[in-house]
Amino acid sequence: MPYSRRALSAKALGMLSVVVPTLAACSLGSGSSGCADQSITVAVAPSIGPAIEQAARRYNAGASCARVTVRRQRPSEVAANLSGQGSDPGAERPDAWIPDSSLWLPIARRTGAGAAVVRPSGASVAMSPLVLAVPRGHAPGTADWRLLLSHQLPGTGGAQPPLRVRFLDPAAEATGLGALLLAQNAAGSGKTGLATFAVTLYSDLGTALPDERSAYAEIAKGAASSPTGSSPTNPPVSSPTNPPRPTSRPTSRPPTAVVLSEQSVWQHGHTDATPPVTALYPDGRTLALDFPYVSTTTDRKRSRTVEDFQATLAQSQTRVALQGLGLRTPDGVAGTDFDERYGVAARVPDRLPSPDPTNVGRVLQMWQRTVLGARMLILLDVSPSMADPVPQTQDTRMQATAKVAVGGVHILSDNSQVALWEFATQLDGDRDYHQIVPFRTLSDRVGAGSQRNLLERSFAAAAPVPHTRTSLYDSVLAAYREAVRTYQPDHNNVVVLLTDGINYDPGRTISLQTLLTELKRASDPMRPVTIVPIAFGPDIDPGSLQRIAAATGGEAFVTLDPRQVQQVFLQMLIRLTCGQTCPMS
């Protein structure tokens, strides 16, 4: 309670015998400024809010005059606020924080301001494993977290998985970020693992859902489209020791599963909402929401209250309240009504080690790069050598390249902006390049279709031009200048060169050194554009292509075997996705 010096007026001296004991209890350890200096605000994830509010009421009813105020707030908003990068710079910052996951801590600490106040770790208050929420009666007989992965680029075929796995937005929900980390772990380490993870980001998995309501709506759609028939009233919950029975699968679309917290499934089961959902516990270890209690103040007086309140959070009353929300204790103990009626299993699954904070940041960055999309000018070689056959296939070099380019356009996000140029000598008067498709966003309507459709048709129709030569240097310079001129922020701006040969246009072409000089002159630090050559066949000059790429901070990807162009294209996508800091494990 605030204390005023007016209380020491002459008129009040006679009441000192009453005031002094109360004042002493209120300001113990707080100096002359009173108990208000010791009171704290605790920001908590909404999913744990009721239990923490109950604990605060008990604390506030105790002997201490310091008060705890609980504020329910989304962890992503608190992390942005504490890091100084929130949308409301004047927002009140809490003295302590209970996000739903420790994954938010490195995000809050990514700036100097955040690192100065947010502790790198905190004691877990509760936990909830990540599971796959599936419609009851539709879970596969066995499952592991490799269900998250896509091993082939979209549109390239492959067996249909037993579940279509989705997740929430990783930038806003810890379960979504946890899903990415589980996918990365399932993909494995090294270049092969990184390639699988990158493909996964660009696959159907990469379409994040905005919130849990959307998640359950998607699950309902998947259940409705499945021909498995009606589900039993209380089917056995799938657990590490009680796997579900396999069911038949529709051939058109598998049921949808969403990576959610076990608590979410439990609460969904208590609402009698449709569809009935089961928590599928994949084989192997999982990540869990761990609800850390973290100090976010540097004030010594408030820090003492932060520490005092932690003891209240450890009390048995708090544990019971947490279990009543569908959460487990930090060591995994569930409540008494935690069973298959509500789609969950009492036995706690094994947990993976806590993710490395640096890797958390890199994986989130990879996701954000995927979502932002690219602004890509594709420069396609149409010189006569592109008509040469690809050994051991039915395709010409042009046809093989077109297939890969179509696959690449197919997997780019809808907000990517893509243009297509062709190049060979004198395609447009004296110019050695010709615009086939101008820059548009892939989702833009063009005629009866979209920009993506138009690009796919244009690649399919591309053909080598007889009696021309490979005017590579002049065309690369023109494309680079155009990309810089039309640069778009918040995109990966890149010129992708697809060629099977070397620069050859005697008497007309600029030299390699002139090209490098002009690229440097045309570059703009405020408008960074990279050139990424993708070259194949026996006639390429890898050294020159690497110098061109390096001049703009890019990298050349080359192969002697045109059949490997798809793998080379994938390497390019990985670089676009994670830049120079690709997480290798």
XYZ file of C-alpha atoms in Angstrom:
585
model
C 0.000 0.000 0.000
C 1.442 3.448 -0.822
C 2.706 5.462 2.119
C 2.395 9.270 2.274
C 4.615 11.552 4.348
C 1.514 13.533 5.220
C 0.799 10.740 7.679
C 3.540 12.252 9.823
C 1.724 15.525 10.282
C 1.331 16.796 13.836
C -2.324 15.877 13.818
C -1.460 12.204 13.165
C 1.319 11.800 15.765
C -1.107 10.447 18.291
C -1.855 7.491 16.032
C 1.747 6.312 15.629
C 1.172 3.368 17.920
C -1.302 2.024 15.338
C 0.454 3.049 12.119
C 4.032 1.981 12.864
C 3.439 -1.818 13.135
C 1.542 -1.824 9.851
C 4.164 0.339 8.155
C 6.977 -1.924 9.298
C 5.287 -5.008 7.848
C 4.557 -3.236 4.610
C 7.945 -1.708 3.897
C 10.291 -4.338 5.251
C 13.252 -4.414 2.921
C 11.780 -1.760 0.653
C 13.083 1.467 2.143
C 10.936 4.528 2.409
C 9.075 4.088 -0.852
C 6.671 1.442 0.532
C 5.203 -1.831 -0.680
C 4.356 -0.616 -4.151
C 8.029 -0.960 -5.034
C 7.861 -4.654 -4.248
C 4.646 -5.473 -6.133
C 5.050 -7.246 -9.449
C 3.195 -8.000 -12.649
C 3.469 -11.502 -14.098
C 2.651 -12.062 -17.774
C 1.339 -15.576 -18.336
C 0.320 -17.660 -21.333
C -3.499 -17.755 -21.526
C -3.533 -21.563 -21.355
C -2.093 -21.492 -17.834
C -3.730 -18.248 -16.689
C -6.489 -19.544 -14.336
C -4.081 -21.596 -12.222
C -1.558 -18.759 -11.880
C -4.298 -16.268 -11.016
C -5.452 -18.610 -8.268
C -1.888 -18.809 -6.931
C -1.627 -15.009 -6.986
C -4.787 -14.689 -4.907
C -3.307 -16.987 -2.275
C -0.067 -15.049 -2.288
C -1.835 -11.707 -1.993
C -3.831 -13.015 1.002
C -0.615 -13.839 2.850
C 1.524 -11.869 5.248
C 3.527 -9.992 2.605
C 2.244 -6.588 1.620
C 3.685 -6.960 -1.892
C 1.067 -7.791 -4.470
C 1.179 -10.020 -7.559
C -0.886 -8.993 -10.578
C -1.352 -11.591 -13.305
C -1.822 -10.523 -16.893
C -2.788 -13.062 -19.544
C -0.890 -12.340 -22.723
C 0.216 -14.296 -25.775
C 3.870 -15.337 -25.411
C 4.757 -14.095 -28.897
C 3.566 -10.603 -27.944
C 5.496 -10.614 -24.664
C 8.660 -11.833 -26.415
C 8.417 -9.008 -28.948
C 7.716 -6.476 -26.196
C 10.660 -7.581 -24.041
C 13.025 -7.574 -27.003
C 12.014 -4.006 -27.836
C 10.628 -5.057 -31.221
C 6.932 -5.088 -30.368
C 4.269 -3.083 -32.172
C 3.624 -0.995 -29.032
C 6.931 0.474 -27.762
C 5.168 2.033 -24.762
C 3.581 -1.205 -23.541
C 4.119 -2.084 -19.885
C 6.771 -4.745 -19.384
C 6.194 -7.487 -16.818
C 8.476 -8.292 -13.879
C 8.110 -12.029 -14.422
C 6.889 -14.165 -17.264
C 5.414 -17.624 -17.723
C 5.306 -18.326 -21.478
C 4.059 -21.698 -22.602
C 7.533 -22.716 -23.771
C 11.208 -21.976 -23.206
C 11.426 -21.634 -27.007
C 10.301 -18.022 -26.539
C 13.261 -17.104 -24.323
C 15.948 -16.899 -27.050
C 13.490 -14.949 -29.185
C 12.942 -12.416 -26.390
C 16.719 -12.283 -25.796
C 17.690 -11.762 -29.448
C 18.355 -8.065 -28.810
C 20.564 -6.376 -26.242
C 17.496 -4.920 -24.541
C 15.899 -8.338 -24.189
C 19.066 -10.090 -23.037
C 19.506 -7.459 -20.306
C 16.233 -8.321 -18.554
C 15.106 -11.803 -19.606
C 16.827 -14.681 -17.844
C 18.051 -17.409 -20.229
C 16.085 -20.105 -18.381
C 13.473 -20.599 -15.691
C 11.960 -23.263 -13.471
C 9.220 -25.243 -15.190
C 5.765 -24.739 -13.678
C 3.969 -27.373 -15.777
C 4.403 -29.342 -18.982
C 2.378 -30.585 -21.932
C 3.894 -32.850 -24.621
C 3.422 -32.100 -28.291
C 1.195 -34.669 -30.008
C -0.571 -35.187 -33.302
C -4.265 -34.356 -32.947
C -6.164 -36.704 -35.272
C -9.860 -37.478 -35.746
C -10.827 -40.479 -33.632
C -10.768 -43.731 -35.537
C -8.411 -42.367 -38.198
C -4.963 -42.789 -36.626
C -2.453 -45.054 -38.388
C -1.361 -48.245 -36.656
C 2.156 -46.948 -36.103
C 3.584 -43.479 -36.445
C 6.689 -41.452 -35.729
C 7.660 -37.845 -36.252
C 8.862 -38.601 -39.784
C 5.221 -38.050 -40.709
C 6.157 -34.371 -40.591
C 8.622 -34.761 -43.437
C 8.234 -34.495 -47.179
C 10.986 -36.341 -49.050
C 10.047 -35.103 -52.508
C 9.306 -31.728 -53.979
C 5.580 -31.078 -54.372
C 4.270 -32.154 -57.733
C 6.961 -34.815 -58.259
C 4.824 -37.776 -57.203
C 5.512 -40.268 -54.446
C 3.408 -42.361 -52.120
C 0.632 -40.622 -50.224
C 1.262 -40.467 -46.460
C -1.296 -41.916 -44.025
C -1.867 -38.449 -42.535
C -1.693 -34.930 -43.863
C 0.205 -33.133 -41.098
C -0.286 -29.414 -40.427
C 0.868 -27.060 -37.697
C 0.214 -23.600 -36.292
C 2.162 -20.472 -37.242
C 5.680 -20.918 -35.768
C 6.130 -17.173 -35.408
C 3.065 -16.934 -33.155
C 2.625 -20.351 -31.499
C 5.154 -22.476 -29.620
C 3.499 -25.669 -30.867
C 4.221 -24.541 -34.436
C 7.857 -23.743 -33.685
C 8.133 -27.039 -31.831
C 6.763 -28.836 -34.909
C 9.531 -27.346 -37.039
C 12.150 -28.507 -34.546
C 10.622 -31.995 -34.449
C 10.707 -32.094 -38.251
C 14.338 -30.990 -38.278
C 15.221 -33.650 -35.725
C 13.365 -36.318 -37.730
C 15.147 -35.249 -40.926
C 18.528 -36.035 -39.382
C 21.866 -34.289 -39.579
C 24.223 -33.354 -42.393
C 23.440 -32.200 -45.910
C 20.898 -34.955 -46.514
C 18.964 -34.011 -43.403
C 19.105 -30.342 -44.284
C 17.795 -31.058 -47.781
C 14.888 -33.088 -46.410
C 14.046 -30.343 -43.923
C 14.175 -27.655 -46.619
C 11.858 -29.682 -48.864
C 9.521 -30.056 -45.914
C 9.399 -26.296 -45.396
C 8.383 -25.828 -49.030
C 5.910 -28.680 -48.996
C 2.279 -28.794 -47.895
C 3.507 -28.825 -44.301
C 4.698 -25.282 -44.792
C 1.149 -23.920 -44.943
C 0.652 -22.909 -41.329
C -2.714 -22.596 -39.646
C -3.442 -19.326 -37.798
C -4.923 -20.725 -34.568
C -6.360 -23.770 -32.800
C -9.877 -23.084 -34.018
C -8.625 -23.382 -37.590
C -6.711 -26.510 -36.615
C -9.804 -28.331 -35.375
C -11.749 -27.146 -38.422
C -9.106 -28.733 -40.667
C -9.225 -31.940 -38.633
C -13.005 -31.989 -39.067
C -12.683 -31.592 -42.846
C -10.265 -34.497 -42.998
C -12.560 -36.696 -40.905
C -15.572 -35.828 -43.065
C -13.759 -36.687 -46.314
C -12.498 -40.051 -45.065
C -14.556 -43.124 -46.011
C -13.786 -44.977 -42.789
C -17.359 -44.766 -41.582
C -18.551 -43.791 -38.140
C -16.123 -43.736 -35.233
C -16.716 -45.706 -32.048
C -18.047 -43.787 -29.065
C -14.941 -44.288 -26.927
C -12.176 -45.736 -29.119
C -8.867 -46.620 -27.450
C -6.518 -43.669 -27.247
C -3.235 -44.153 -29.066
C -0.291 -44.151 -26.704
C 3.273 -45.419 -26.586
C 1.970 -48.703 -25.145
C -1.438 -48.838 -26.807
C -1.093 -48.056 -30.545
C -4.338 -47.503 -32.430
C -5.714 -50.021 -34.874
C -5.061 -49.199 -38.504
C -8.033 -48.035 -40.493
C -8.743 -47.748 -44.177
C -7.661 -44.608 -45.990
C -9.281 -42.535 -48.711
C -7.318 -42.505 -51.927
C -8.008 -38.838 -52.651
C -7.076 -37.154 -49.391
C -5.734 -38.605 -46.142
C -7.099 -37.420 -42.792
C -5.565 -34.253 -41.384
C -3.443 -34.280 -38.240
C -2.230 -31.119 -36.513
C 0.711 -30.752 -34.130
C -0.862 -29.437 -30.925
C -0.262 -29.655 -27.206
C -1.696 -32.554 -25.257
C -3.502 -29.971 -23.126
C -5.336 -28.687 -26.214
C -6.632 -32.176 -27.051
C -7.683 -32.738 -23.413
C -9.587 -29.458 -23.296
C -11.185 -30.154 -26.679
C -12.412 -33.463 -25.269
C -14.056 -31.657 -22.348
C -16.094 -29.372 -24.597
C -18.002 -32.085 -26.493
C -16.833 -30.306 -29.632
C -16.736 -31.998 -33.005
C -14.912 -33.781 -34.343
C -13.891 -36.120 -31.511
C -10.092 -35.988 -31.463
C -7.407 -38.373 -30.271
C -3.864 -37.471 -29.260
C -1.511 -39.609 -31.338
C 1.786 -40.081 -29.489
C 4.359 -40.834 -32.230
C 7.044 -43.391 -31.480
C 10.268 -41.966 -30.123
C 10.776 -38.826 -28.123
C 8.894 -35.557 -28.382
C 9.203 -31.941 -27.320
C 6.923 -30.447 -24.696
C 5.617 -27.075 -23.642
C 7.414 -26.486 -20.323
C 5.931 -23.198 -18.986
C 9.099 -21.690 -17.451
C 8.814 -19.075 -14.698
C 11.312 -16.394 -15.706
C 12.371 -13.157 -14.074
C 12.205 -10.157 -16.416
C 13.183 -7.377 -14.023
C 16.498 -5.961 -12.863
C 14.951 -4.188 -9.871
C 16.227 -5.792 -6.647
C 13.080 -5.214 -4.627
C 10.785 -6.666 -7.262
C 13.220 -9.502 -7.867
C 12.704 -10.592 -4.257
C 8.950 -10.747 -4.815
C 9.527 -12.686 -8.040
C 11.504 -15.242 -6.011
C 8.913 -15.322 -3.204
C 6.056 -15.980 -5.627
C 7.918 -18.958 -7.056
C 7.376 -20.784 -3.751
C 3.618 -20.308 -4.145
C 3.777 -21.767 -7.646
C 5.373 -24.905 -6.188
C 2.561 -25.501 -3.697
C 0.264 -28.517 -3.991
C -2.780 -26.271 -4.576
C -1.103 -24.875 -7.693
C -0.247 -28.366 -8.919
C -3.872 -29.470 -8.586
C -5.084 -26.329 -10.370
C -2.659 -26.945 -13.236
C -3.789 -30.541 -13.601
C -7.353 -29.265 -13.688
C -6.427 -27.379 -16.870
C -5.196 -30.534 -18.618
C -1.526 -29.866 -17.849
C 1.007 -32.172 -16.249
C 3.376 -31.382 -13.410
C 6.957 -30.633 -14.545
C 7.877 -34.300 -13.979
C 4.969 -35.483 -16.144
C 2.284 -36.467 -13.635
C -1.222 -36.048 -15.034
C -4.498 -35.452 -13.190
C -6.941 -38.156 -12.138
C -9.305 -37.646 -15.098
C -6.555 -37.779 -17.677
C -7.620 -40.724 -19.808
C -8.972 -41.958 -23.137
C -12.401 -40.394 -22.591
C -10.758 -37.092 -23.443
C -8.456 -38.438 -26.153
C -5.258 -38.568 -24.088
C -3.084 -41.130 -22.281
C -1.848 -40.810 -18.699
C 1.590 -42.247 -19.432
C 4.021 -39.461 -20.260
C 6.042 -39.875 -23.486
C 9.819 -39.589 -23.487
C 11.176 -36.112 -24.139
C 13.920 -34.797 -26.374
C 16.651 -32.603 -24.854
C 15.952 -28.887 -24.759
C 16.682 -27.371 -28.198
C 19.792 -25.282 -28.635
C 18.743 -21.585 -28.483
C 20.902 -20.683 -31.491
C 19.325 -23.407 -33.576
C 15.843 -22.255 -32.519
C 16.584 -18.844 -34.002
C 17.973 -20.290 -37.230
C 15.024 -22.617 -37.770
C 12.562 -19.781 -37.187
C 14.520 -17.656 -39.665
C 14.302 -20.445 -42.247
C 10.549 -20.556 -41.771
C 10.210 -16.792 -42.094
C 12.283 -16.769 -45.287
C 10.011 -19.437 -46.728
C 6.894 -17.444 -45.846
C 8.255 -14.138 -47.152
C 8.880 -15.720 -50.518
C 11.245 -14.729 -53.289
C 11.396 -12.103 -55.981
C 12.975 -14.204 -58.683
C 13.932 -13.339 -62.233
C 14.580 -16.627 -64.051
C 16.947 -16.326 -67.018
C 16.518 -19.365 -69.295
C 19.062 -20.397 -71.923
C 17.390 -21.130 -75.293
C 20.544 -21.586 -77.381
C 20.650 -24.574 -79.781
C 22.575 -26.876 -77.405
C 19.477 -27.008 -75.193
C 17.982 -29.324 -77.830
C 20.616 -31.994 -77.134
C 19.214 -35.185 -75.599
C 19.796 -36.054 -71.954
C 21.473 -39.473 -71.827
C 19.344 -42.364 -70.553
C 16.146 -40.280 -70.696
C 13.487 -39.311 -73.210
C 14.069 -35.592 -72.592
C 16.115 -32.892 -74.212
C 18.108 -30.546 -72.005
C 15.377 -27.954 -72.459
C 12.647 -30.371 -71.409
C 14.595 -31.539 -68.367
C 15.271 -27.953 -67.330
C 11.642 -26.925 -67.863
C 10.422 -29.736 -65.607
C 12.720 -28.636 -62.806
C 11.783 -24.979 -63.245
C 8.075 -25.839 -63.121
C 8.679 -27.814 -59.925
C 10.521 -24.845 -58.462
C 7.748 -22.405 -59.333
C 5.228 -24.842 -57.897
C 6.803 -24.854 -54.430
C 7.418 -21.127 -54.012
C 4.963 -19.423 -51.678
C 1.975 -17.616 -53.191
C 3.387 -14.172 -52.358
C 6.596 -14.851 -54.320
C 7.111 -12.635 -57.343
C 8.565 -14.335 -60.408
C 9.458 -13.238 -63.938
C 10.827 -15.259 -66.871
C 13.331 -14.140 -69.500
C 14.862 -16.206 -72.309
C 18.314 -15.517 -73.680
C 20.333 -16.288 -76.827
C 21.756 -13.953 -79.438
C 19.521 -11.267 -80.909
C 16.190 -12.559 -79.661
C 14.664 -9.077 -79.650
C 16.288 -6.955 -82.335
C 19.840 -6.328 -81.145
C 19.012 -7.469 -77.605
C 20.081 -10.959 -76.578
C 17.251 -11.487 -74.130
C 13.499 -11.377 -74.272
C 10.917 -11.018 -71.514
C 8.410 -13.883 -71.673
C 6.534 -13.279 -68.409
C 6.812 -9.996 -66.456
C 7.068 -9.813 -62.676
C 3.826 -10.593 -60.899
C 2.914 -12.233 -57.613
C 2.350 -15.955 -58.182
C -1.213 -15.761 -56.888
C -2.168 -12.857 -59.192
C -4.904 -13.632 -61.700
C -3.725 -13.629 -65.311
C -6.421 -14.413 -67.834
C -8.242 -17.579 -66.829
C -5.484 -18.684 -64.456
C -2.746 -17.301 -62.237
C 0.802 -16.063 -62.696
C 1.981 -19.474 -61.494
C -0.093 -21.187 -64.209
C 1.268 -18.819 -66.855
C 4.858 -19.541 -65.861
C 4.251 -23.289 -65.956
C 2.783 -23.030 -69.466
C 5.649 -20.778 -70.574
C 8.279 -23.248 -69.393
C 6.465 -26.092 -71.105
C 6.413 -24.115 -74.360
C 10.062 -22.990 -74.213
C 12.140 -24.231 -77.151
C 15.747 -23.788 -78.334
C 16.190 -21.137 -81.025
C 18.181 -22.385 -84.042
C 21.189 -20.490 -85.369
C 21.757 -18.531 -82.156
C 24.640 -18.469 -79.667
C 24.945 -18.306 -75.881
C 25.081 -14.583 -75.057
C 25.368 -15.245 -71.354
C 27.301 -12.235 -70.010
C 25.210 -9.502 -71.698
C 21.969 -11.175 -70.605
C 23.086 -11.681 -67.005
C 24.036 -8.013 -66.715
C 20.694 -6.849 -68.143
C 18.765 -9.162 -65.826
C 20.755 -8.027 -62.787
C 20.180 -4.344 -63.545
C 16.444 -4.991 -63.923
C 16.297 -6.913 -60.636
C 18.053 -4.088 -58.778
C 15.820 -1.478 -60.411
C 12.640 -3.300 -59.441
C 13.904 -4.512 -56.045
C 11.240 -5.394 -53.479
C 11.992 -5.295 -49.734
C 10.889 -8.190 -47.511
C 11.671 -10.684 -50.280
C 14.734 -12.695 -51.290
C 15.661 -10.843 -54.487
C 17.513 -13.182 -56.836
C 18.399 -13.769 -60.480
C 18.406 -17.499 -61.294
C 20.405 -18.404 -64.391
C 19.599 -21.748 -66.062
C 22.194 -22.665 -68.705
C 24.046 -25.584 -70.259
C 26.948 -23.711 -71.804
C 29.538 -20.948 -71.671
C 29.388 -17.388 -72.897
C 29.865 -17.445 -76.685
C 29.081 -14.525 -79.004
C 32.324 -13.576 -80.820
C 32.758 -9.910 -81.661
C 29.686 -8.770 -79.716
C 29.868 -9.957 -76.141
C 31.380 -8.180 -73.177
C 34.226 -9.894 -71.334
C 33.966 -11.607 -67.969
C 36.002 -8.849 -66.341
C 33.722 -6.191 -67.811
C 30.713 -8.079 -66.531
C 32.161 -8.262 -63.006
C 32.995 -4.545 -63.092
C 29.502 -3.608 -64.286
C 27.843 -5.856 -61.695
C 29.755 -4.065 -58.972
C 28.753 -0.697 -60.425
C 25.077 -1.692 -60.660
C 24.893 -3.127 -57.137
C 23.172 -1.218 -54.353
C 23.733 -2.156 -50.672
C 20.180 -1.010 -49.950
C 18.841 -3.249 -52.735
C 20.776 -6.512 -52.439
C 20.254 -8.918 -55.338
C 22.120 -12.186 -55.723
C 22.840 -14.110 -58.915
C 22.476 -17.886 -58.640
C 23.687 -19.776 -61.743
C 22.371 -23.330 -62.126
C 24.440 -24.964 -64.852
C 24.673 -28.484 -66.200
C 26.334 -30.449 -68.965
C 29.917 -30.943 -70.184
C 30.307 -27.498 -71.799
C 29.964 -25.220 -68.761
C 32.708 -23.090 -67.224
C 32.272 -23.498 -63.434
C 35.012 -21.029 -62.540
C 33.440 -18.130 -64.430
C 29.989 -18.890 -63.028
C 31.331 -18.968 -59.469
C 33.005 -15.574 -59.986
C 29.731 -14.108 -61.307
C 27.802 -15.483 -58.347
C 30.408 -14.400 -55.790
C 30.353 -10.839 -57.140
C 26.775 -10.542 -55.875
C 27.016 -12.697 -52.753
C 25.506 -15.704 -54.494
C 26.687 -19.206 -55.251
C 26.830 -21.226 -58.458
C 25.421 -24.744 -58.538
C 26.808 -26.944 -61.284
C 26.596 -30.573 -62.392
C 27.892 -32.463 -65.387
C 24.797 -34.670 -65.431
C 21.590 -32.925 -66.566
C 19.641 -35.634 -64.703
C 20.878 -34.077 -61.462
C 19.411 -30.637 -62.163
C 16.569 -31.230 -59.702
C 19.008 -31.888 -56.860
C 20.982 -28.813 -57.884
C 17.809 -26.732 -57.893
C 17.058 -28.014 -54.403
C 20.499 -26.891 -53.220
C 19.657 -23.428 -54.501
C 16.385 -23.429 -52.569
C 18.205 -24.438 -49.383
C 20.560 -21.490 -49.771
C 17.637 -19.129 -50.325
C 15.937 -20.572 -47.259
C 18.736 -20.308 -44.728
C 21.404 -18.089 -46.264
C 24.908 -18.575 -44.895
C 23.757 -20.033 -41.563
C 22.147 -23.308 -42.584
C 21.683 -25.484 -39.485
C 23.373 -28.785 -40.296
C 21.926 -30.829 -37.438
